[in-house]
Coordinates of C-alpha atoms in Angstrom, one line a residue:
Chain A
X1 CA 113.8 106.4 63.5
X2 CA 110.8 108.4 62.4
X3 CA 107.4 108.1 63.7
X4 CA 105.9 106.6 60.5
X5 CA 108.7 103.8 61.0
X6 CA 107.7 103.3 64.9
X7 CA 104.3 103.0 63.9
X8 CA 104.6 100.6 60.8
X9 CA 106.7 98.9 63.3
X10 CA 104.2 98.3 66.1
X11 CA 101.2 97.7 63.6
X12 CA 103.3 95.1 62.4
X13 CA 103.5 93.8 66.1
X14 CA 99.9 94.1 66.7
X15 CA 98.9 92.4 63.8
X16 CA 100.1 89.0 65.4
X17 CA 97.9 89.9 68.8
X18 CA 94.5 91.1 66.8
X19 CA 93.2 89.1 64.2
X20 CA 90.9 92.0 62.9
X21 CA 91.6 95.3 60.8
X22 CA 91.7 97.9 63.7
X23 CA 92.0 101.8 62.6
X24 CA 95.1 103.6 64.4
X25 CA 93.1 105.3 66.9
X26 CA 90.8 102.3 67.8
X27 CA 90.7 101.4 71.7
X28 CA 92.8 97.7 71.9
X29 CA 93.1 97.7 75.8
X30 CA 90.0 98.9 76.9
X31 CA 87.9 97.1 74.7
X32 CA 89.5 93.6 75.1
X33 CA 91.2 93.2 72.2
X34 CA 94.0 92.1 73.5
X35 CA 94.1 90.4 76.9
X36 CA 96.6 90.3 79.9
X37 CA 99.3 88.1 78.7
X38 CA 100.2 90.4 75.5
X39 CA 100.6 93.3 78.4
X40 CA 104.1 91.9 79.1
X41 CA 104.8 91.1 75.3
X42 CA 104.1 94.8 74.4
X43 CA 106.4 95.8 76.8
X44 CA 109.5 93.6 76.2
X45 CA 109.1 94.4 72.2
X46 CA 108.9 98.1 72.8
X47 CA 111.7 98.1 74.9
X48 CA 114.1 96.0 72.7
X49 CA 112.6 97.4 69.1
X50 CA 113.1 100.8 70.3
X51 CA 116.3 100.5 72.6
X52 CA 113.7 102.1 75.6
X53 CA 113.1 101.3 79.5
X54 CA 109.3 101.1 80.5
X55 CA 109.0 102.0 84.3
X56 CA 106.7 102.6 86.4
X57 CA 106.3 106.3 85.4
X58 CA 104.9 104.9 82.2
X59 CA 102.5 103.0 83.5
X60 CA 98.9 105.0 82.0
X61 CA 96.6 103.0 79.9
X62 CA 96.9 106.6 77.6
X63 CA 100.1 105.3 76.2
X64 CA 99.7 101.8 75.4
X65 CA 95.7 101.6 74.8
X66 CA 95.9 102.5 70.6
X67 CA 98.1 102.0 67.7
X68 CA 98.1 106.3 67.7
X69 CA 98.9 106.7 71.4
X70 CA 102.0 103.9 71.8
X71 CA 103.3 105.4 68.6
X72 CA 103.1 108.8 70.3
X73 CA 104.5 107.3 73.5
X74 CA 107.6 105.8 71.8
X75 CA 108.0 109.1 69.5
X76 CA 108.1 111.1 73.2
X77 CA 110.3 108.8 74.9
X78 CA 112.7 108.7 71.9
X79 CA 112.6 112.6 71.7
X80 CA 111.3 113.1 68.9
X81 CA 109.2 115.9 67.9
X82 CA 105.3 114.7 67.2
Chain B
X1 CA 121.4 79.8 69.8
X2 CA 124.3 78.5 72.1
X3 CA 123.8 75.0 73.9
X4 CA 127.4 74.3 75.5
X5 CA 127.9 76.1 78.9
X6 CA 130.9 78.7 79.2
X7 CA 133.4 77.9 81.6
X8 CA 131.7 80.8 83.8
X9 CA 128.2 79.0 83.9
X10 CA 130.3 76.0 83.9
X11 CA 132.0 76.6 87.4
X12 CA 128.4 78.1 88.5
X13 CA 127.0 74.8 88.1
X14 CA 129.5 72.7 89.7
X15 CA 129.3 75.0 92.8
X16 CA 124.9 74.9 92.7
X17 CA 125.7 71.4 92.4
X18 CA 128.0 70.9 95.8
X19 CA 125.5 73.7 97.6
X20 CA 122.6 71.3 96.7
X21 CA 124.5 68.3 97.7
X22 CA 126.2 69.8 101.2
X23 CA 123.0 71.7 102.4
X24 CA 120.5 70.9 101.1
X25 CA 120.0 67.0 100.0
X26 CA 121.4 65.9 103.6
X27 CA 118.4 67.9 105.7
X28 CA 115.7 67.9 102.6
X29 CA 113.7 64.6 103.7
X30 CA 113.7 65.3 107.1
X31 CA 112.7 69.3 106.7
X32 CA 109.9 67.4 104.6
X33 CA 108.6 65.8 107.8
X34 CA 108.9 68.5 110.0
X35 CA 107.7 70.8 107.6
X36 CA 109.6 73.5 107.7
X37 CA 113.4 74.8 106.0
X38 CA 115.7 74.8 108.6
X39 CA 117.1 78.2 109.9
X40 CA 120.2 76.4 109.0
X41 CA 119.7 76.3 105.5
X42 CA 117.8 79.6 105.2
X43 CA 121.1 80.8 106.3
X44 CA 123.5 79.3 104.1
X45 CA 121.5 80.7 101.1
X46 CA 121.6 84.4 102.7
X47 CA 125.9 83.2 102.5
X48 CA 126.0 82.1 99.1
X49 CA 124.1 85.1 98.2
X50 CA 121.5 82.9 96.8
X51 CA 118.4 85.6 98.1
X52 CA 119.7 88.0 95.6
X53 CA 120.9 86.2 92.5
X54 CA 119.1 88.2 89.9
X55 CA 119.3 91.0 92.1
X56 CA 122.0 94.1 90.2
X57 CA 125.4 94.1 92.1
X58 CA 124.5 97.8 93.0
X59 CA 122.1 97.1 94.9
X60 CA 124.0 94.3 96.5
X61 CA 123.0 91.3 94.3
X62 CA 125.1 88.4 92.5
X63 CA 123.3 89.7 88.9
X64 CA 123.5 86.7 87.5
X65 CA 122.2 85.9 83.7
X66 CA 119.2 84.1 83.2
X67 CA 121.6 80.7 82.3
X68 CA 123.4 80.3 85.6
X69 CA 120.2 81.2 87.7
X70 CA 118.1 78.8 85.8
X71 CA 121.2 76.3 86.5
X72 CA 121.0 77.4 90.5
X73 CA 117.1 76.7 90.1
X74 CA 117.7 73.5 88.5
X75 CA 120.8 72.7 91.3
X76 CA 117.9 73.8 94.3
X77 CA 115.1 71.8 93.0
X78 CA 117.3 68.9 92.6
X79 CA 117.8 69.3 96.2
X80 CA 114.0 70.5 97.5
X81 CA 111.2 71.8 95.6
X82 CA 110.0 73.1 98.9
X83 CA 113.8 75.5 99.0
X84 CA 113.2 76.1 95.5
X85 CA 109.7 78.0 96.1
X86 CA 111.3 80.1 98.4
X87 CA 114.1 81.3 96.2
X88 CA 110.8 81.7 93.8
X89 CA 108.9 83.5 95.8
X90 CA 112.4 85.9 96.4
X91 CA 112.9 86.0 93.0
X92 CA 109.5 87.3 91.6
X93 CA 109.1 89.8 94.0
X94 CA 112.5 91.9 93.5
X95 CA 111.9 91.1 89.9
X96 CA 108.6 92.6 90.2
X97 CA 110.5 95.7 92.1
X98 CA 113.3 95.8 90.2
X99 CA 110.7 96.3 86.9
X100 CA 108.1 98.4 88.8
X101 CA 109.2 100.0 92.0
X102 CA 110.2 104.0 91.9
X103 CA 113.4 104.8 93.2
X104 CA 112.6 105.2 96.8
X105 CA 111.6 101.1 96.5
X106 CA 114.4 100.2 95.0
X107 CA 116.4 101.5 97.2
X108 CA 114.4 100.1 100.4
X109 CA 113.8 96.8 99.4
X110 CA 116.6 95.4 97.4
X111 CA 119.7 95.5 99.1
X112 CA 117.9 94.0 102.6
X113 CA 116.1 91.3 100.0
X114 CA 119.3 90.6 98.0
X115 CA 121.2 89.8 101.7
X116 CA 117.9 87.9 102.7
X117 CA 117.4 90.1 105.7
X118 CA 114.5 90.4 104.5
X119 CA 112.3 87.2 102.6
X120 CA 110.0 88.4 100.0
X121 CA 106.2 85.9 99.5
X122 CA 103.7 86.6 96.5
X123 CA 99.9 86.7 97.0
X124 CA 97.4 86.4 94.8
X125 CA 95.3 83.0 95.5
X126 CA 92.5 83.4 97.1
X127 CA 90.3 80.7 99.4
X128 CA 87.6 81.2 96.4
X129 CA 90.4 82.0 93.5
X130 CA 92.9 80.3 92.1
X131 CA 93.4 80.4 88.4
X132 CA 90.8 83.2 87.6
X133 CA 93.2 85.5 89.4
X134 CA 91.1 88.7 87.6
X135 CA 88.7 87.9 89.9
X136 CA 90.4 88.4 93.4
X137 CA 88.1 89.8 95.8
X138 CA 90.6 91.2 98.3
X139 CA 90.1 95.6 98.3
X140 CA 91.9 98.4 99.3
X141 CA 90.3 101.8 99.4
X142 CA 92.0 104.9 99.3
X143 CA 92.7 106.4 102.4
X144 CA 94.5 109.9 102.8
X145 CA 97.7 108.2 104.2
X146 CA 97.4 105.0 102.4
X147 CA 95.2 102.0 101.8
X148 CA 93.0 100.3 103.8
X149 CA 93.3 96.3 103.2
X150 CA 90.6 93.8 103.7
X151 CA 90.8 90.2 102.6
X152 CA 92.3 86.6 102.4
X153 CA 95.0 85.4 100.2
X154 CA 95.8 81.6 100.6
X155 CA 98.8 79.3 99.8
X156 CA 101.5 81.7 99.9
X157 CA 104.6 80.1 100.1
X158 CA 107.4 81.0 102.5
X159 CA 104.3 83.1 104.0
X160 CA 105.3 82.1 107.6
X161 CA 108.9 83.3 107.3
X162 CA 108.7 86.1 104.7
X163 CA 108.9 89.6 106.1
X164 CA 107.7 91.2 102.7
X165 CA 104.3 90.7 100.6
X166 CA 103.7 91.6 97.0
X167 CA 100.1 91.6 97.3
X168 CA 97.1 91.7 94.6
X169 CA 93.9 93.6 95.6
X170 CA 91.0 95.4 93.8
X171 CA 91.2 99.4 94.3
X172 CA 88.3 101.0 92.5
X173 CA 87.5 97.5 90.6
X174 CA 91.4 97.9 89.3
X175 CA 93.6 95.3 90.0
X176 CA 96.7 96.9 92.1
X177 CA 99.2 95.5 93.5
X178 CA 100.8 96.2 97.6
X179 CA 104.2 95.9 99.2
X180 CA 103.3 95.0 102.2
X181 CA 105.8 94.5 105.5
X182 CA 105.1 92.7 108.8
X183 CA 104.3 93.4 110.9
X184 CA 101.2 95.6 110.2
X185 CA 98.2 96.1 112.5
X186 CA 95.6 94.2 111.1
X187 CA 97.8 91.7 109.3
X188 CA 97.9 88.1 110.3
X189 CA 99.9 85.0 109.1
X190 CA 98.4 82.1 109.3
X191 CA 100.2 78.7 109.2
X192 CA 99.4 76.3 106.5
X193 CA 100.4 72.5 107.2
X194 CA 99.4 69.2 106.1
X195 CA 100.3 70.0 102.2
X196 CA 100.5 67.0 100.2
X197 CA 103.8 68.5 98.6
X198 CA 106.1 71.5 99.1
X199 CA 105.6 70.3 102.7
X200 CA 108.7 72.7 103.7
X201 CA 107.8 75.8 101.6
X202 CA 106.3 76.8 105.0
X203 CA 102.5 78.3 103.3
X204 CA 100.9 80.4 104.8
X205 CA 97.2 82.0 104.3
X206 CA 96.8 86.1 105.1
X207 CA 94.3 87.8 107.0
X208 CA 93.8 91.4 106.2
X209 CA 91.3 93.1 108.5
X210 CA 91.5 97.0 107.8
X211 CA 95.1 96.9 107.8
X212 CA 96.2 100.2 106.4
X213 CA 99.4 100.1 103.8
X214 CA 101.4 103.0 104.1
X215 CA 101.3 105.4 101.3
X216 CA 104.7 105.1 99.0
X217 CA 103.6 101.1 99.5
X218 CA 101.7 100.7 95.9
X219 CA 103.7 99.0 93.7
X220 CA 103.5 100.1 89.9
X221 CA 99.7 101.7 89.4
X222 CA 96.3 101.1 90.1
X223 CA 95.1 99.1 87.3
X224 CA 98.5 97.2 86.0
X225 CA 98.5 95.0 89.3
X226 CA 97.6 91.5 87.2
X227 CA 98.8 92.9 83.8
X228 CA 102.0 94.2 84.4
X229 CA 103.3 93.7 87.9
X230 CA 102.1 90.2 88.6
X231 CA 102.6 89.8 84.6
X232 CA 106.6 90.6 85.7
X233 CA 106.5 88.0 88.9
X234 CA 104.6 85.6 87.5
X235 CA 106.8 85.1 84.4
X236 CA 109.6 85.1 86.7
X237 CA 107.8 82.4 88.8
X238 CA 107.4 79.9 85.7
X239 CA 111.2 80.8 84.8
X240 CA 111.8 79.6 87.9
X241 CA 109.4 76.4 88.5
X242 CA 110.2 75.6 85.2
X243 CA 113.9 74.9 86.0
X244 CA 113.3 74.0 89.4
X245 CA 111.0 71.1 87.3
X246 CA 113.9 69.8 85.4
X247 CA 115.9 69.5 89.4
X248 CA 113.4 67.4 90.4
X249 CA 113.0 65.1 87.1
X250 CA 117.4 64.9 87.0
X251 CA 116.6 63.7 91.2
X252 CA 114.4 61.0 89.7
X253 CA 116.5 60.1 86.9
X254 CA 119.9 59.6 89.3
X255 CA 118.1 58.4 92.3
X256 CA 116.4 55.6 89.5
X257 CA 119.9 55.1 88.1
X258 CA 121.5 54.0 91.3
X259 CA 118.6 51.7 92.2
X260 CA 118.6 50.0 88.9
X261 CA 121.9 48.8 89.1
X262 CA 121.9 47.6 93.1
X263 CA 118.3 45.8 92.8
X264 CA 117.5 42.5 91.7
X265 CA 114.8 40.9 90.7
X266 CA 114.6 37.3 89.2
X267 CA 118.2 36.7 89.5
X268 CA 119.2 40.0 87.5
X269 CA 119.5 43.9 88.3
X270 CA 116.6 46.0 87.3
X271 CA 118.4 47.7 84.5
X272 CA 118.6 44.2 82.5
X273 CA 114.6 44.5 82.7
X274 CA 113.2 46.3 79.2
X275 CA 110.3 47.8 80.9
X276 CA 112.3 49.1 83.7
X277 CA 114.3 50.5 80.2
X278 CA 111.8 51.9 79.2
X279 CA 110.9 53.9 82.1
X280 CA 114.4 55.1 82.5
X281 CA 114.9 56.0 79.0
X282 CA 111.8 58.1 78.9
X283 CA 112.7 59.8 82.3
X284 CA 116.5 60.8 80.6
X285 CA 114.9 61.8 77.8
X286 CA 112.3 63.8 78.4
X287 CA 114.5 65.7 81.5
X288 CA 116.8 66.6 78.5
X289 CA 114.4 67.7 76.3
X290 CA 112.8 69.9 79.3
X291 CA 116.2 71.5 79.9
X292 CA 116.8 72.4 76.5
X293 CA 113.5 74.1 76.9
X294 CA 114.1 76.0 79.7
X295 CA 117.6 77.0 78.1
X296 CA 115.9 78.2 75.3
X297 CA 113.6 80.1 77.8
X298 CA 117.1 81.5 79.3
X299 CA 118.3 82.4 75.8
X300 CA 115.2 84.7 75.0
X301 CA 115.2 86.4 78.6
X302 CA 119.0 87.3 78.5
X303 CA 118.2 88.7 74.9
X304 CA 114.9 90.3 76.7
X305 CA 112.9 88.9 73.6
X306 CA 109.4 89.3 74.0
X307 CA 108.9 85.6 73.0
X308 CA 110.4 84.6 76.7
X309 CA 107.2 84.9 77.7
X310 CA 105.5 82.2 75.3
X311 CA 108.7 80.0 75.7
X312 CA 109.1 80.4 79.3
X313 CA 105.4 79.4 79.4
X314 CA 106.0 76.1 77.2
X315 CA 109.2 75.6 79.3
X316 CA 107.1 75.5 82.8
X317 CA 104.4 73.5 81.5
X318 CA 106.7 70.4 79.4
X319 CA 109.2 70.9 82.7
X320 CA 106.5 70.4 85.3
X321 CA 105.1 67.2 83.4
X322 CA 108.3 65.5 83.3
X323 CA 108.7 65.9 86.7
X324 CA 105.4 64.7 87.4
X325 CA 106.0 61.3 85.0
X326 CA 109.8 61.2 86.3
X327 CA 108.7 61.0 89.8
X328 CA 105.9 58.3 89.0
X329 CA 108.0 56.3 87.2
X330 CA 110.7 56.7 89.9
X331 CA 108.1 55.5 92.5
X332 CA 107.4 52.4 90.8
X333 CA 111.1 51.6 89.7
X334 CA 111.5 51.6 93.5
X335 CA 108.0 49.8 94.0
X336 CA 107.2 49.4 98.1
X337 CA 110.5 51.0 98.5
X338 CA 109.7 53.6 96.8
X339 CA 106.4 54.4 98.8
X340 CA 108.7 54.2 101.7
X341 CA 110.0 57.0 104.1
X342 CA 113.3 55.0 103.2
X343 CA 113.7 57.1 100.2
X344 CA 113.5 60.5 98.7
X345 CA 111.5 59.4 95.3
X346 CA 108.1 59.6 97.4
X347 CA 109.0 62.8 98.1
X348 CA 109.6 63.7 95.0
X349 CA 106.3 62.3 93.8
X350 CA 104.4 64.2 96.5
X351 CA 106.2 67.7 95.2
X352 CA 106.2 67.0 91.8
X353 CA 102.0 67.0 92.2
X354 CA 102.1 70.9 93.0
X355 CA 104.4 71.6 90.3
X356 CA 101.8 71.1 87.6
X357 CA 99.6 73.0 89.7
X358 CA 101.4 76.4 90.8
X359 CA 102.4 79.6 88.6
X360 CA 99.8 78.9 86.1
X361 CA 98.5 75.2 86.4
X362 CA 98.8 73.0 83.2
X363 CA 95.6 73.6 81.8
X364 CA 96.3 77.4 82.1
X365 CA 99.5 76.9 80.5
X366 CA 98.0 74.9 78.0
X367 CA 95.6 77.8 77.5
X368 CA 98.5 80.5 77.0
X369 CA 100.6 78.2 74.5
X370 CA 97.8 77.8 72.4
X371 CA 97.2 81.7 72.1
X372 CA 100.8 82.0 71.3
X373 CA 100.1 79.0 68.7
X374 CA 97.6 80.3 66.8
X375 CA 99.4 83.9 66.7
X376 CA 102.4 82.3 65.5
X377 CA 101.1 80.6 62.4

């Protein structure tokens, strides 16, 4: 899987959270977009869309807080060259 | 997805089933008044392996899917809601581990949790905070070799007999969350008695008073203590009350069946009555219809589907109302008997209460569903 593919993937995913247009690179986490509860969603669907484990290594708000940065994280954890 | 049981789950049950029956249904009503579990039965769960259910093999664990240890949940809370909180409590803190911990946790918690040498007890309520969890007061501050701990956290069940905390505190203004052992200087248990319900889950409230946690005792990171780490317990804890629920509603429902049948009123048993119909046809049919919920629930987690969490959610909060109306409806199928010490229906009544109440009360769950609700449509 390519990165354009992870991240049509994910926007697809976010889409159901945030009910307004967001650009790739716009803050979700830290500006309370989304709240707690879709914390644990995010992580289940990564996990089982991209065949990955989420641990407590991955745990910095840099990887999850943009449609950009989880893309990036996914790319990295998959291997892939970004 | 699949409704029949495999033979596996099948034999599972019938076993939760005898436990429930053998250890705990002959000791639960008078636990209840002396409001504690028995020793006893703390025991025979560490036997059974019961401590570590959803605990991996390798760590020594059962490993069991999310089917058969929603079954054993159902089985306990059949039993005692008050045992069932304990084996909740258990059960979100490895998860929590299991999800968040480094290596070096893992290996020092599990296998002594999963034997139940070691009891687990989740804190997060407060004396001023209970729902609004975001806004815990209790704060650690950095220390060189550690945290320092000050605050209160209330209602923590199995508090007086559990030997390891997962504990929520602001460090920095970021929610974190703390494995905390007893004991700890500067770490006290305090005995909570007089509970309406879960009279035997032996609460407890916590007194930190610059109690320093070790360092290598931060569970997860600063900041994903409410999101993610008590995110991972907490959905856990509804798995579990939510199953535990449908226990308590299937208690009503057979303790109602046998009374129908003995009792007579105006010449006739009960069951000939069409109210008393009524209320036992609502009480089988909503227990169903919560179990199928909370199968579904088990479905999505053994699939790790991220809609578990919305399911799991709607399976806690239907499950913990039909226990509620089950138990009501039990009382007054038993009318003065039923208020009596005579039977166990009051005592399911009285436990039922806190089960629309704990791991997200019903108006928080009613909150979450209709998020999900209006994402899904």
């Amino acid at each position: 899987m390519q990165l354009d593919a992870i991240k049509q993937s994910l926007s697809a995913y976010l889409k159901k959270f945030i009910q307004k247009e967001i650009a790739a690179d716009d803050e979700i986490i830290t500006s309370g977009l989304v709240n707690s509860l879709f914390a644990m969603q995010l992580i289940l669907f990564i996990e089982k869309e991209f065949s990955l484990k989420i641990g407590n290594e991955d745990l910095d708000i840099k990887n999850f807080n943009s449609l950009n940065a989880i893309s990036r994280f996914v790319g990295n954890k998959k291997g892939l060259t970004i | 997805m699949e409704l029949d049981l495999n033979a596996e789950q099948l034999i599972a049950k019938a076993s939760f089933k005898g436990f429930a029956d053998r250890e705990i249904l002959t000791i639960a009503d008078q636990n209840d008044v002396d409001e504690i579990t028995s020793q006893t039965l703390l025991n025979a769960l560490a036997e059974k392996g019961y401590w570590g259910a959803l605990i991996p093999r390798k760590y020594g664990g059962l490993g069991m899917d999310p089917m058969s240890y929603g079954l054993l949940c159902e089985e306990i809370g059949r039993g005692s809601i008050s045992v069932l909180s304990l084996l909740t409590v258990q059960a979100m803190v490895s998860t929590a581990i299991l999800k968040w911990g480094d290596d070096a946790q893992k290996e020092k918690y599990l296998r002594p949790l999963a034997e139940g040498q070691m009891l687990g007890a989740f804190a997060l309520s407060e004396p001023e905070i209970g729902s609004d969890a975001k806004s815990i007061t209790s704060a650690a501050e950095p220390q060189n070799d550690g945290h320092v701990l000050n605050g209160r956290k209330k209602w923590v069940s199995g508090g007086q007999i559990a030997s390891l905390f997962l504990v929520l505190a602001q460090c920095a203004g970021q929610p974190t969350t703390f494995l905390i052992e007893k004991p700890l200087p500067g770490f006290r248990i305090e005995p909570i008695k007089g509970m309406l319900g879960f009279k035997s889950a032996m609460l407890a409230e916590l007194h930190f008073d610059h109690c320093l946690i070790p360092a290598g005792n931060l569970l997860g990171k600063a900041g994903f203590g409410f999101s993610h780490v008590a995110g991972t317990a907490l959905d856990q804890g509804r798995f579990c009350i939510a199953w535990g629920s449908v226990g308590l509603s299937q208690a009503c429902l057979q303790a109602c069946a046998e009374y129908v049948s003995q009792r007579k009123q105006f010449g006739r048993p009960l069951i000939d009555h069409q109210l008393v119909q009524e209320m036992l046809a609502d009480m089988h049919t909503h227990t169903q219809a919560a179990r199928l919920l909370c199968y579904e629930a088990a479905y999505l987690k053994a699939k790790s589907d991220p809609r578990l969490i919305a399911a799991t959610s709607m399976a806690k909060y239907f499950a913990a109302k039909t226990a509620m109306k089950s138990a009501a409806d039990a009382v007054q199928i038993h009318g003065a008997n039923g208020c009596s010490s005579d039977y166990p229906v009051q005592r399911y009544f009285r436990d039922a209460k806190i089960l629309e109440i704990i791991e997200g009360s019903n108006q928080i769950q009613q909150t979450v569903i209709a998020r999900y609700a209006a994402q899904s449509f």
